[in-house]
Tab-separated table of C-alpha atoms and ligand atoms in Angstrom:
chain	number	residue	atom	x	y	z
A	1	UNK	CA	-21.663	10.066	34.857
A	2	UNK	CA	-18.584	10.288	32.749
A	3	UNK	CA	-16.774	13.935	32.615
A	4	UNK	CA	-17.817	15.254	28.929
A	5	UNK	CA	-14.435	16.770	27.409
A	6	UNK	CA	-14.867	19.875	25.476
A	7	UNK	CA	-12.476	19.233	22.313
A	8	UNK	CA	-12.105	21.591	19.495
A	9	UNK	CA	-11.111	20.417	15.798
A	10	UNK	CA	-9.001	22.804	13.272
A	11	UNK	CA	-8.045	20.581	10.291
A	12	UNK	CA	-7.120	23.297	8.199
A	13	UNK	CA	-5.352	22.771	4.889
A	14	UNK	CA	-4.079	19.984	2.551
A	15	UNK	CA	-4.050	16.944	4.125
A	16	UNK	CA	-4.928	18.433	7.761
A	17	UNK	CA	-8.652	17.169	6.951
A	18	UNK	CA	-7.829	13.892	5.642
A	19	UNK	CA	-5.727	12.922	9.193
A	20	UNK	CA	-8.498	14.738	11.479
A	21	UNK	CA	-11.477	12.711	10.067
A	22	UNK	CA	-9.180	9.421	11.182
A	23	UNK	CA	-8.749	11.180	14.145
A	24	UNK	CA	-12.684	11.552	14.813
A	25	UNK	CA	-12.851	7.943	13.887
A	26	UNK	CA	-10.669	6.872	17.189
A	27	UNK	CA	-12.276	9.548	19.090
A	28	UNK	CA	-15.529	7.562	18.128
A	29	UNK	CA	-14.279	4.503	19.319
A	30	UNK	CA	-13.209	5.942	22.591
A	31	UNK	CA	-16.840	7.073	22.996
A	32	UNK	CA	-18.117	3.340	22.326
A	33	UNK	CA	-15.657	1.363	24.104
A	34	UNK	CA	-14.570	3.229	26.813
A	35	UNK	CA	-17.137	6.147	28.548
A	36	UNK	CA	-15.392	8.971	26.716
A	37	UNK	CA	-17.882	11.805	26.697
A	38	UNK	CA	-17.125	14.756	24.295
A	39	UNK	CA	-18.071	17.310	22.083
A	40	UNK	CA	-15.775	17.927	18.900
A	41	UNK	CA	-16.723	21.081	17.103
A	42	UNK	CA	-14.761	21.323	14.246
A	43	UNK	CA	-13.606	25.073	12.322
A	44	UNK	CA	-11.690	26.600	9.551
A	45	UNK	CA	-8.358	27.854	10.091
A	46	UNK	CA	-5.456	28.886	7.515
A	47	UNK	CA	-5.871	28.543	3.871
A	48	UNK	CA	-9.094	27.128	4.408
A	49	UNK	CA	-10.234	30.119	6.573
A	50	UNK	CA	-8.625	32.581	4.164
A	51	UNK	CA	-10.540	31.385	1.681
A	52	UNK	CA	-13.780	31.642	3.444
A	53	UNK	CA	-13.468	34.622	5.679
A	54	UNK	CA	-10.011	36.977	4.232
A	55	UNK	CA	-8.243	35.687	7.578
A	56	UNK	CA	-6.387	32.742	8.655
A	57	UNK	CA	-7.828	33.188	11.852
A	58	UNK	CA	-11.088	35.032	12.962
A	59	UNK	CA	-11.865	36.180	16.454
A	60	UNK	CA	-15.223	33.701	16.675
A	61	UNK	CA	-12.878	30.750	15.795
A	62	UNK	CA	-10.481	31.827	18.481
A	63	UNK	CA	-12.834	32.196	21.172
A	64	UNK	CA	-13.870	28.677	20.655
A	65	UNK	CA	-10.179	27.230	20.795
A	66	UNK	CA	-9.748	29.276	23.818
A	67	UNK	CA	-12.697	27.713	25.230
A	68	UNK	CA	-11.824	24.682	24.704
A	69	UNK	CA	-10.464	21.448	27.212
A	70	UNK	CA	-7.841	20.969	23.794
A	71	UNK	CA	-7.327	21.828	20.430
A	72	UNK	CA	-6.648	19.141	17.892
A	73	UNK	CA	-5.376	20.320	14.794
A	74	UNK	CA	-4.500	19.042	11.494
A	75	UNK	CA	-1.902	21.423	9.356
A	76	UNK	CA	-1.914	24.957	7.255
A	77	UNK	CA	-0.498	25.807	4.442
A	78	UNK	CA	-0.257	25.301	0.652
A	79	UNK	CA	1.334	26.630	-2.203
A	80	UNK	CA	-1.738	28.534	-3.695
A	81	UNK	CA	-1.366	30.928	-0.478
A	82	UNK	CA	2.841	31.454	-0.589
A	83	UNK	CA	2.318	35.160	-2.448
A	84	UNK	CA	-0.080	36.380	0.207
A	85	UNK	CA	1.252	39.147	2.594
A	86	UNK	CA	2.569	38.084	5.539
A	87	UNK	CA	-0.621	38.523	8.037
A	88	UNK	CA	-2.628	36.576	6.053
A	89	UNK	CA	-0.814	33.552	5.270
A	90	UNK	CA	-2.197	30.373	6.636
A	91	UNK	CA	0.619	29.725	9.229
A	92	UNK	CA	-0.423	33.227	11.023
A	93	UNK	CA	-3.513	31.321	11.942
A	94	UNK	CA	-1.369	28.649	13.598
A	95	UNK	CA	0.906	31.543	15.202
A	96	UNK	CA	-2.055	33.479	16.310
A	97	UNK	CA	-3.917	30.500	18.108
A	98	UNK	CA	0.268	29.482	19.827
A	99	UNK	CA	0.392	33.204	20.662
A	100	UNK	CA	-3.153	33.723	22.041
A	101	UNK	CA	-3.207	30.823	24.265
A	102	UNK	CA	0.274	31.316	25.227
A	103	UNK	CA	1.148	28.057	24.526
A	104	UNK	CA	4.364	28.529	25.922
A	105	UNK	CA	5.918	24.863	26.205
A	106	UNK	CA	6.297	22.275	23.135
A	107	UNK	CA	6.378	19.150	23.821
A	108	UNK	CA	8.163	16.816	21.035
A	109	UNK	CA	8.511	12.973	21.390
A	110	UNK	CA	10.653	11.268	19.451
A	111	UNK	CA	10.180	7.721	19.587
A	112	UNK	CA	10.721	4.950	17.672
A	113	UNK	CA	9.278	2.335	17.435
A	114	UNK	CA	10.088	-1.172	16.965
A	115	UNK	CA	9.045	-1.977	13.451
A	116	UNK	CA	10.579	0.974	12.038
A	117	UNK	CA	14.080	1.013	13.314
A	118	UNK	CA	15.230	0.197	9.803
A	119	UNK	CA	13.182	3.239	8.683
A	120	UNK	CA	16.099	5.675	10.356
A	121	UNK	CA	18.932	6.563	8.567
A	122	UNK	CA	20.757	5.426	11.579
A	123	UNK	CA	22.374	2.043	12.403
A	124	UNK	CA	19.299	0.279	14.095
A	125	UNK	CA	21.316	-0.702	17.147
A	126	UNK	CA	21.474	3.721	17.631
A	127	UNK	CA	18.030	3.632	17.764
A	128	UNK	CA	16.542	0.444	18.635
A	129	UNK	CA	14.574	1.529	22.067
A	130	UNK	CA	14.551	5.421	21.242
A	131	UNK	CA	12.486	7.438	23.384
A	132	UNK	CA	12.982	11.155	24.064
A	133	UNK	CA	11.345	14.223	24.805
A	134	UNK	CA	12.046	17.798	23.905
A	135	UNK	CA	10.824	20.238	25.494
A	136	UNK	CA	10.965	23.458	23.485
A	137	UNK	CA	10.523	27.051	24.767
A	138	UNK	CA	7.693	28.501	22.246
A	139	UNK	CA	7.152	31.982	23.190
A	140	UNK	CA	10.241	33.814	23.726
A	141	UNK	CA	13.862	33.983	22.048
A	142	UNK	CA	15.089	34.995	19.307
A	143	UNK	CA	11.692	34.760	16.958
A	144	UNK	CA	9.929	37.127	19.121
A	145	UNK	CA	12.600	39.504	20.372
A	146	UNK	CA	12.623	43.217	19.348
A	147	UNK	CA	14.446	44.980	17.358
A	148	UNK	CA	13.633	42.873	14.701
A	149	UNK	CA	14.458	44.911	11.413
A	150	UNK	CA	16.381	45.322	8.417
A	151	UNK	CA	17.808	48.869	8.076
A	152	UNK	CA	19.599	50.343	5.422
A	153	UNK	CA	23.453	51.705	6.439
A	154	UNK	CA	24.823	54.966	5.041
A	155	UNK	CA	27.209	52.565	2.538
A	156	UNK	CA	23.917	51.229	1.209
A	157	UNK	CA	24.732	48.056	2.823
A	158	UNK	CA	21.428	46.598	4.600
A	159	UNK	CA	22.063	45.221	8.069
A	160	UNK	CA	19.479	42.987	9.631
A	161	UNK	CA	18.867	42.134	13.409
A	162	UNK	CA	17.299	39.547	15.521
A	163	UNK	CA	17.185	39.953	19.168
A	164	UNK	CA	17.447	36.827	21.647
A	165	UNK	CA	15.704	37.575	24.566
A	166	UNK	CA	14.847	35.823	28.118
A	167	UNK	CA	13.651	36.534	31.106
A	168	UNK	CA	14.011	34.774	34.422
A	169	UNK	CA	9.875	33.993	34.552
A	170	UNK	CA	9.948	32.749	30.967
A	171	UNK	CA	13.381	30.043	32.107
A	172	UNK	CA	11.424	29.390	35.184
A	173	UNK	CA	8.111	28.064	33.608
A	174	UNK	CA	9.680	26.178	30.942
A	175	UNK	CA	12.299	24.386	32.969
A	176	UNK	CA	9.555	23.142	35.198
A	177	UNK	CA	7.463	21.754	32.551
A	178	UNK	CA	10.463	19.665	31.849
A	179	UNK	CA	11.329	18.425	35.534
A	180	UNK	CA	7.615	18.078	35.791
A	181	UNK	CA	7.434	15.388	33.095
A	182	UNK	CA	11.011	14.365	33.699
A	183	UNK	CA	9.655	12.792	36.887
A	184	UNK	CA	6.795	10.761	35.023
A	185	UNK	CA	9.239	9.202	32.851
A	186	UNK	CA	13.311	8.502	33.364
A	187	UNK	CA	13.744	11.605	35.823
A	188	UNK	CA	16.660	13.283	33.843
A	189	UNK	CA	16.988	16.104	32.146
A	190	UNK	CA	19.372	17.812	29.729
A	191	UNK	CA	19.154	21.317	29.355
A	192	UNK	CA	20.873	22.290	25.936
A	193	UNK	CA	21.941	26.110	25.987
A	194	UNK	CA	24.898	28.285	24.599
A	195	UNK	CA	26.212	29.281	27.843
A	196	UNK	CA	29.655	29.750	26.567
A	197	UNK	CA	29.055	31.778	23.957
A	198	UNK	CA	25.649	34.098	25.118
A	199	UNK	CA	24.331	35.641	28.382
A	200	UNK	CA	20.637	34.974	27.450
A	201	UNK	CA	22.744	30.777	27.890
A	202	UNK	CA	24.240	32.374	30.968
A	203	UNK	CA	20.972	33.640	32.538
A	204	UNK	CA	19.446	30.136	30.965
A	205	UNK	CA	21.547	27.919	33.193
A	206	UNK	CA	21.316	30.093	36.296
A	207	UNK	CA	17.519	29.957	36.623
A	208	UNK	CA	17.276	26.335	35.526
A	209	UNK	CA	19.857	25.073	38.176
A	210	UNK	CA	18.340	27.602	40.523
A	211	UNK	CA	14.873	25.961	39.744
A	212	UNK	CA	16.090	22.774	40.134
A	213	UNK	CA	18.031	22.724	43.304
A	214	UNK	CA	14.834	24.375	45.043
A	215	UNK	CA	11.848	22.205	43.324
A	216	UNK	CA	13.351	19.037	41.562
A	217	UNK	CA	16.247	18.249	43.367
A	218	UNK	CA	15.757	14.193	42.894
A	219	UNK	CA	15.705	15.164	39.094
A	220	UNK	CA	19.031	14.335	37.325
A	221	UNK	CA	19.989	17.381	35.365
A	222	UNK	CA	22.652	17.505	33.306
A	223	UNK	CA	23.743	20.700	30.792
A	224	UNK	CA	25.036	20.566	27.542
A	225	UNK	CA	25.957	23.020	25.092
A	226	UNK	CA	23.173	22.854	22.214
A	227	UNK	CA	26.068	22.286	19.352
A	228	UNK	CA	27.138	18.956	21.564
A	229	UNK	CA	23.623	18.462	21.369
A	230	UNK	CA	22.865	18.870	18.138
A	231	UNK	CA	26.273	15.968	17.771
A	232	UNK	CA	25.071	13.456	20.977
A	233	UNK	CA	21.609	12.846	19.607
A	234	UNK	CA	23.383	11.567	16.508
A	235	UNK	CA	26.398	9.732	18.030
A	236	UNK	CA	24.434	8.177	21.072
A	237	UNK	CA	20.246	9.424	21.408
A	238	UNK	CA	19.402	7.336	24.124
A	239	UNK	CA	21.611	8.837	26.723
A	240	UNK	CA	18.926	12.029	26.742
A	241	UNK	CA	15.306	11.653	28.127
A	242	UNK	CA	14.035	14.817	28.313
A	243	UNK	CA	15.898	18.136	26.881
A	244	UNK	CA	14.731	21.144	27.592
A	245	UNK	CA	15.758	23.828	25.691
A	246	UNK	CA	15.249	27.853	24.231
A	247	UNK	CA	13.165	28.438	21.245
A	248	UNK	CA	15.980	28.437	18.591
A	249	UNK	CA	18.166	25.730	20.220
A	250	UNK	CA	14.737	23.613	20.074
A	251	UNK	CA	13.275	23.881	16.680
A	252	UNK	CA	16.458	22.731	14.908
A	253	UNK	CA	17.328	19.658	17.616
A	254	UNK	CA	13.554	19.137	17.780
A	255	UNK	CA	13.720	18.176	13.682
A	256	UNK	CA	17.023	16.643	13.678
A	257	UNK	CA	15.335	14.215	16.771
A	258	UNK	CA	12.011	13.320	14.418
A	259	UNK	CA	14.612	12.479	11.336
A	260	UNK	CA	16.258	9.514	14.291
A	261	UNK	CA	12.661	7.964	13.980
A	262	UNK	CA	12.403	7.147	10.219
A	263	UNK	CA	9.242	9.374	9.132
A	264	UNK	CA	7.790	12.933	9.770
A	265	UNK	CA	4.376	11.048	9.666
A	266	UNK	CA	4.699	9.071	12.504
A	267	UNK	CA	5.409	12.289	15.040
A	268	UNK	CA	2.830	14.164	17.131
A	269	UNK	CA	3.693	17.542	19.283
A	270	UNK	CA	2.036	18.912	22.372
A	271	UNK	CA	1.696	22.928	23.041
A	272	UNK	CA	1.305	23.639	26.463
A	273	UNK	CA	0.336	27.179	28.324
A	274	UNK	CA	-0.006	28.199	32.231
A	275	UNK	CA	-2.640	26.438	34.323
A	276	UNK	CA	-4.799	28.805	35.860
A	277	UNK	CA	-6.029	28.696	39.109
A	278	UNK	CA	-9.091	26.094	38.732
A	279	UNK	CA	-5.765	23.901	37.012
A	280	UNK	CA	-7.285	24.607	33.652
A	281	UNK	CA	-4.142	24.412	31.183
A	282	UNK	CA	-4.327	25.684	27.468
A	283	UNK	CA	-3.466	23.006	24.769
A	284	UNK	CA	-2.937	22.175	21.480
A	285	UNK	CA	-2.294	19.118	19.752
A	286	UNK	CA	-0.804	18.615	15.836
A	287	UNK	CA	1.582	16.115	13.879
A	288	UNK	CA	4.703	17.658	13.564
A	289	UNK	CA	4.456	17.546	9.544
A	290	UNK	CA	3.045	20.009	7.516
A	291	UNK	CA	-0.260	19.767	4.453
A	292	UNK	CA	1.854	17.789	2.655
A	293	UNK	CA	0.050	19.540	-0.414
A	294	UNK	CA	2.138	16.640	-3.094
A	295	UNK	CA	-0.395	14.199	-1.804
A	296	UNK	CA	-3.535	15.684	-0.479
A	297	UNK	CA	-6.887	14.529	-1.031
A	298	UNK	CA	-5.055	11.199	-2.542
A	299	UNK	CA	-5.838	9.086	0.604
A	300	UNK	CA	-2.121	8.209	1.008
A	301	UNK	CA	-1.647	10.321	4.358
A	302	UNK	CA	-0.089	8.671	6.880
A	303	UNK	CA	-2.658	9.567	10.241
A	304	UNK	CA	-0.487	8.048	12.751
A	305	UNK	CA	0.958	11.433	13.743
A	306	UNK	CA	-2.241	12.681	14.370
A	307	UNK	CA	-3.444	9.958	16.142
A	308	UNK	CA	-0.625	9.964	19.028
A	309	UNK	CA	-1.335	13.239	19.110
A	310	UNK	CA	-4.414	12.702	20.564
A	311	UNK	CA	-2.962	9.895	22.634
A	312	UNK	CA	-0.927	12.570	23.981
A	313	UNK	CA	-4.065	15.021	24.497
A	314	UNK	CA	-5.529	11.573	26.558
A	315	UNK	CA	-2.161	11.669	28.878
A	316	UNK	CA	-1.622	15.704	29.348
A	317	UNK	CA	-4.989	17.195	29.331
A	318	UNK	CA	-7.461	14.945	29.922
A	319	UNK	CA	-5.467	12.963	32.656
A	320	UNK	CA	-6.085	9.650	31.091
A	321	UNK	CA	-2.928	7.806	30.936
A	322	UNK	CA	-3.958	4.550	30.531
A	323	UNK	CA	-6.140	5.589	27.525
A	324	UNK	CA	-3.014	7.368	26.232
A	325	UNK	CA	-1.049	4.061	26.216
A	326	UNK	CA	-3.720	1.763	25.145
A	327	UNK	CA	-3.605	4.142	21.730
A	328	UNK	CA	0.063	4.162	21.421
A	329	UNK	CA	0.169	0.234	21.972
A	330	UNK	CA	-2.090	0.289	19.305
A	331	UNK	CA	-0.411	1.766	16.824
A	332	UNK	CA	2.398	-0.522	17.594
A	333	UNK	CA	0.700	-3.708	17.298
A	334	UNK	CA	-0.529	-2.378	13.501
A	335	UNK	CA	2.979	-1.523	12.738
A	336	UNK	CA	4.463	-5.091	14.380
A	337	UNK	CA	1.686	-6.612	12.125
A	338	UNK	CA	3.646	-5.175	9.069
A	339	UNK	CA	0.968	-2.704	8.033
A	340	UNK	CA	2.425	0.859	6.314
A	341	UNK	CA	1.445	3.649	4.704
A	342	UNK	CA	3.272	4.369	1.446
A	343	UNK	CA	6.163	7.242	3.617
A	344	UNK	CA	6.975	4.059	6.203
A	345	UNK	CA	6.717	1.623	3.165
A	346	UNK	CA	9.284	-1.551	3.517
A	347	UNK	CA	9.636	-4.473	1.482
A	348	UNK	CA	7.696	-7.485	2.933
A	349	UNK	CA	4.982	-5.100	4.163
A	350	UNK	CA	1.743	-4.156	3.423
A	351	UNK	CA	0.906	-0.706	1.979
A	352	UNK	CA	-2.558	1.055	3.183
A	353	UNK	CA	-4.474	4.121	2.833
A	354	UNK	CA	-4.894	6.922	5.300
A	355	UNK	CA	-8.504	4.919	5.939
A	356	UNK	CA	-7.238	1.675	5.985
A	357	UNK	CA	-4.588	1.861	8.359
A	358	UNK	CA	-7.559	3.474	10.621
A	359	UNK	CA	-9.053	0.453	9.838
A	360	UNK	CA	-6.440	-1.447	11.141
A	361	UNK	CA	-5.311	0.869	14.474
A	362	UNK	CA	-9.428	0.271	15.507
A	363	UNK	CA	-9.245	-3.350	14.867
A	364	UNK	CA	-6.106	-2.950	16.931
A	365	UNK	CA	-7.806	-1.487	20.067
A	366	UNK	CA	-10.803	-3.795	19.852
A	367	UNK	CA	-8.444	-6.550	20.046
A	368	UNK	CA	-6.303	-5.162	22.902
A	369	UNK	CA	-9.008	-3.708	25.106
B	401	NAD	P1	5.297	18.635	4.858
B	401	NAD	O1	5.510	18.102	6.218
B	401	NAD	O2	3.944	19.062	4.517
B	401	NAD	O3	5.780	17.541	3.798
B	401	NAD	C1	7.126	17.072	3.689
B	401	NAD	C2	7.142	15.713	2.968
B	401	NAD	O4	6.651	14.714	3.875
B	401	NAD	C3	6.223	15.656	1.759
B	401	NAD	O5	6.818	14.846	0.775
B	401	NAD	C4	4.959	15.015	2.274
B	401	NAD	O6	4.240	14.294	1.288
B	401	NAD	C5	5.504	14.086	3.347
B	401	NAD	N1	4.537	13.924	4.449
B	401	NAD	C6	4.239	14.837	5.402
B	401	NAD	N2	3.299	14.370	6.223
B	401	NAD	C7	2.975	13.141	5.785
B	401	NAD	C8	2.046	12.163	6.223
B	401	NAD	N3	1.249	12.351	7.274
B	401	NAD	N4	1.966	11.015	5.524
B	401	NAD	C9	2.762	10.800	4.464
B	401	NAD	N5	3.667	11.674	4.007
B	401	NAD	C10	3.775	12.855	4.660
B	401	NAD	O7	6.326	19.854	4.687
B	401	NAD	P2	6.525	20.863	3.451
B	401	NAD	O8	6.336	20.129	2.153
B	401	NAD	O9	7.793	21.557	3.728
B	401	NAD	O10	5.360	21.929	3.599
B	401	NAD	C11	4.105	21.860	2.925
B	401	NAD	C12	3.200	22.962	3.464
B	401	NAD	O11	2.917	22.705	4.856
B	401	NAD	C13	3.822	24.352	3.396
B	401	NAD	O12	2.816	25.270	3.042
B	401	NAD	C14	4.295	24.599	4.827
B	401	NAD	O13	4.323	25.960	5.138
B	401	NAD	C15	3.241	23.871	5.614
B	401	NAD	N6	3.672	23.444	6.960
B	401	NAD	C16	2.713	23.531	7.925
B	401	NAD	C17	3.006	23.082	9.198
B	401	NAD	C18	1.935	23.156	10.247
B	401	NAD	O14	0.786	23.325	9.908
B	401	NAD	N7	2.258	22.999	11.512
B	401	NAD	C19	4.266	22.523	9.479
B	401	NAD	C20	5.190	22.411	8.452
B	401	NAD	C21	4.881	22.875	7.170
């Protein structure tokens, strides 16, 4: 009997319910075509769970994501809730659900695909072939590090503080996330820090070398400073495979990566936490854009993003690979085909829905199973 997968839907806001219902759609066909057994509760989190229950995330909902094989979940936020305070906007419920799991690893692809290499607002020759991985610390740094205040000096100046912090178990966990999936792809990683400049970069590139020379030493690791970085992946992005990197460091290369591929619609993420001992591993799955709240409930979403992400929930958590790449060829075929939603429209091509190019991704996977 097939293994029944316990997966557990947050659409949330804007167009976060439009892309999940495509979502359930391919989930559907897995079921029918392929022996995958699951259940898919589905529950309200930011704006949407605001609205209902004063809270972008209640305690009942997070027991249920914490119970959970995987999360899949849409996106929060809209411009109706910008004045609320700050615990109850909808992107707490997001922060709550990363913090509670301890989702401490982000995983960011940033691929492009064939039929979009014109999309990019580099040459097509830069990109032609693109496919990285980030690896993003999501925990620790700078966001999370205390003090964090604004205080008031005696010259009535205000003075404000962040605090980057690390610690060796937090470099440790991250770094082998990123040799771990280093080896399932190119084997080479590039860990991007500010060594020069900081000791938490100092400390950084101590534990990851020390990590590599004692668990990964046929990994390739490279380091480069994060500002090189942040110049290399637009000069020449196919020299990197994976880059691992601090929290900071990773959610500005992370973006400047997706804008290589041509669209914001076309990119899913991974959030990983610490398997426990029965190799159970918290995990959440999301497109990388946000509700998009200009064109909600217009059918013009593009679901691709949320669709690899669940091609990615296939590969990391529910150890089906081949599933995985059956999805992503998928999507490739629809886009070789010349089909497009309106934010990867080209001339020549045709323009679908959020529905129709579902339409066309399922026709794709009949076809190719
Ligand atoms: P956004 O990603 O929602 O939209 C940016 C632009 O890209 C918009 O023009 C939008 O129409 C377009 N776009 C995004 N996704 C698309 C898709 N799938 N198909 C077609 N076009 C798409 O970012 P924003 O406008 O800065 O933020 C809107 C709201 O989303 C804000 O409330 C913000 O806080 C929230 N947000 C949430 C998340 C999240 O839930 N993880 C992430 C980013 C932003």
């Amino acid at each position: 009997m097939a293994m029944t997968y316990n997966l557990f839907l947050l659409p949330g806001d804007g167009i976060g319910p439009e892309v999940i219902e495509q979502t359930r759609r391919v989930l559907g066909w897995y079921a029918a075509k392929r022996n995958f057994a699951f259940t898919a509760e589905e529950d309200l989190v930011g704006g949407a769970s605001y609205e209902a229950h004063g809270t972008p995330a209640t305690d009942a909902m997070m027991k249920k994501a914490l119970a959970a094989d995987a999360v899949l979940f849409g996106a929060v936020g809209g411009p109706q809730w910008d004045k609320l305070p700050f615990g109850k906007k909808p992107e707490q419920g997001l922060l709550r659900l990363r913090g509670d799991l301890k989702l401490f690893a982000n995983l960011r692809p940033a691929l492009c695909f064939e039929a979009l290499k014109e999309a990019s607002t580099l040459k097509p020759e830069i990109v032609s072939g693109l496919d990285i991985l980030i690896v993003r610390e999501l925990t620790g740094g700078v966001y999370f590090g205390l003090p964090k205040e604004t205080t008031t000096l005696p010259d009535g100046q205000k003075r404000a503080v962040d605090t980057q912090v690390y610690t060796t178990s937090e470099i440790e966990r991250i770094a082998r996330v990123a040799f771990e999936l280093a080896r399932l792809r190119s084997n080479r990683v590039a860990s991007a820090d500010k060594s020069n400049v900081m000791v938490t970069g100092v400390l950084w590139r101590e534990v990851v070398h020390r990590v590599h020379d004692a668990e990964f030493p046929d990994v390739v690791l490279t380091d480069v400073l994060a500002d090189n970085c942040a110049m290399q992946l637009v000069r020449n992005p196919k020299q990197f495979d994976v880059i691992v990197t601090d929290n900071l460091f990773g959610d500005v290369l992370s973006d400047e990566a997706a804008q290589l591929t041509g669209s914001i619609g076309m990119l899913p993420s991974a959030s990983l936490g610490a398997k426990d001992a029965k190799g159970r591993q918290p995990a959440l799955y999301e497109p990388i854009h946000g509700s998009a709240p200009d064109i909600a409930g217009k059918g013009l979403a593009n679901p691709i993003a949320t669709i690899l992400s669940f091609a990615m929930c296939l590969r990391y958590s529910l150890g089906r690979g081949e599933d995985a790449a059956l999805l992503e060829k998928a999507v490739e075929r629809v886009l070789a085909e010349g089909y497009r939603t309106g934010d990867i429209m080209q001339p020549g091509m045709t323009k679908l829905g959020t529905s129709a190019m579902t339409d066309a991704i399922l026709k794709a996977l009949d076809a190719l199973a």
